Amino acid sequence: GRRAGPYTRPEICAADRALLVYTSGTTAEPKGVQHSHASLLAEVYSPVTRTEGDERSRRHLALFPSGHVAGLLGLLRIVVKGHQTVVLDAWNSARAAALVDEYGLTSGVGAPVHLMGLLDERDRGTATLATLRDFIVGAAGVPPALVERADAAGIAAYRCYGCSEHPTISSGDPADPLVKRATTDGRVIEGTEVRLVDDDGVDVPDGSEGEIVTRGGELFLGYSDPTLNTEAFLPGGWYRTGDVGRFDADGFLTITDRKKDIIVRGGENISSKEVEDVLAQHPAVAEVAAVGMPDERYGERVCAVVVLRNPETPLELDEVSDHFAERGVARQKTPERIVFVDELPRTAAGKVQKFRLRQLIREGRLGVL
């Protein structure tokens, strides 16, 4: 279910603090997040999937850096649960794929860039990934096409949603249907409560989009800068994630955007993730990030920052428009500007730093079609 019992956010005292981890800084400056022994153990013991099976038979590939909350929790799981785990000290797709084959690894967890890199190595013939059964992918927007590509390779990839403040909020499962694994972020995990609210903190109607607010044993104690806590919580200890989502009829949660990443064109909210998911299906596109570009008439226009699969193969704006039209996407959601880059700016955990892209565009430091 979406809710799993009452929860009251504890008062913070020095003895409670067990860990200080910093947010990734994808939308603003990093913030210090305070966790307790209790919140960390709640996460370590939380049932992320429903079909984990015999833990002793799983051989796991850990790709997140230890400075990221997911990387740290991965290390804690080794200590607490005794997982057989291979930890990569720095991301290298060829090395990671080779480790899968060398140790017969059966599962993995990482950002989209990590799963994409592993599949690229398989397609190049440098590794088989024959033993890799499933892969949790999260920490950034996950294009459905990536999960479908993994599925075609025999890997049951599924999405997981969380943040530094509340590490795991929802998760898919390897046994879920492909359409659920590709297009949703799974069901709310046991022990966590989720509501969807409007800007005033009022619950939105069933089926509507709203800001995701959470409570649960994994929830952090508060920020190291206490002035940030007032805006971060609603009455009753509900944490405001800043993410926008919706539930489907089966109880699966889908993250549609971050509030700060929503593009407002002529007063209409446009999901940057929806734009990215559509453009990621184009065969010329390796990676894409959609951001709002300042515009005197509309306030913002949709701008796509694109990494091409082959830099020598151009991608014209008219071609992009036709691609969106063929998929029945509303015209106002179609990119009106394209920026080509060699790589997207990322955090150490693989998240795209959209605030940097917006800043570079405003300053005219990225070329625009």
mmCIF file with all atom_site columns, C-alpha atoms in Angstrom, residues 12 29 42 65 73 81 107 115 122 153 193 203 218 236 264-265 286 290 296 340 353 367:
data_model
loop_
_atom_site.group_PDB
_atom_site.id
_atom_site.type_symbol
_atom_site.label_atom_id
_atom_site.label_alt_id
_atom_site.label_comp_id
_atom_site.label_asym_id
_atom_site.label_entity_id
_atom_site.label_seq_id
_atom_site.pdbx_PDB_ins_code
_atom_site.Cartn_x
_atom_site.Cartn_y
_atom_site.Cartn_z
_atom_site.occupancy
_atom_site.B_iso_or_equiv
_atom_site.pdbx_formal_charge
_atom_site.auth_seq_id
_atom_site.auth_comp_id
_atom_site.auth_asym_id
_atom_site.auth_atom_id
_atom_site.pdbx_PDB_model_num
ATOM 1  C CA . ILE A 1 12  ? 17.356 15.761 16.751  1.00 0.00 ? 12  ILE A CA 1
ATOM 2  C CA . GLU A 1 29  ? 24.133 23.528 -3.803  1.00 0.00 ? 29  GLU A CA 1
ATOM 3  C CA . ALA A 1 42  ? 15.742 0.653  8.499   1.00 0.00 ? 42  ALA A CA 1
ATOM 4  C CA . PRO A 1 65  ? 30.619 5.772  -5.224  1.00 0.00 ? 65  PRO A CA 1
ATOM 5  C CA . LEU A 1 73  ? 24.288 1.703  2.007   1.00 0.00 ? 73  LEU A CA 1
ATOM 6  C CA . LYS A 1 81  ? 23.691 -9.194 5.266   1.00 0.00 ? 81  LYS A CA 1
ATOM 7  C CA . SER A 1 107 ? 22.682 -8.540 -10.063 1.00 0.00 ? 107 SER A CA 1
ATOM 8  C CA . LEU A 1 115 ? 23.504 0.253  -17.208 1.00 0.00 ? 115 LEU A CA 1
ATOM 9  C CA . ARG A 1 122 ? 27.956 -6.272 -24.503 1.00 0.00 ? 122 ARG A CA 1
ATOM 10 C CA . ALA A 1 153 ? 19.552 -8.604 -23.517 1.00 0.00 ? 153 ALA A CA 1
ATOM 11 C CA . GLU A 1 193 ? 4.199  6.288  3.635   1.00 0.00 ? 193 GLU A CA 1
ATOM 12 C CA . ASP A 1 203 ? -3.731 15.840 -1.136  1.00 0.00 ? 203 ASP A CA 1
ATOM 13 C CA . GLU A 1 218 ? 14.449 5.517  6.721   1.00 0.00 ? 218 GLU A CA 1
ATOM 14 C CA . GLY A 1 236 ? 3.128  15.724 10.863  1.00 0.00 ? 236 GLY A CA 1
ATOM 15 C CA . VAL A 1 264 ? 7.000  26.421 -17.908 1.00 0.00 ? 264 VAL A CA 1
ATOM 16 C CA . ARG A 1 265 ? 6.177  27.472 -21.471 1.00 0.00 ? 265 ARG A CA 1
ATOM 17 C CA . ALA A 1 286 ? 22.878 8.532  -27.032 1.00 0.00 ? 286 ALA A CA 1
ATOM 18 C CA . ALA A 1 290 ? 15.771 18.692 -21.423 1.00 0.00 ? 290 ALA A CA 1
ATOM 19 C CA . GLU A 1 296 ? 10.843 36.766 -23.786 1.00 0.00 ? 296 GLU A CA 1
ATOM 20 C CA . PHE A 1 340 ? 25.055 19.337 -28.851 1.00 0.00 ? 340 PHE A CA 1
ATOM 21 C CA . GLN A 1 353 ? 23.445 18.505 -13.255 1.00 0.00 ? 353 GLN A CA 1
ATOM 22 C CA . GLY A 1 367 ? 26.046 26.481 -28.896 1.00 0.00 ? 367 GLY A CA 1
#
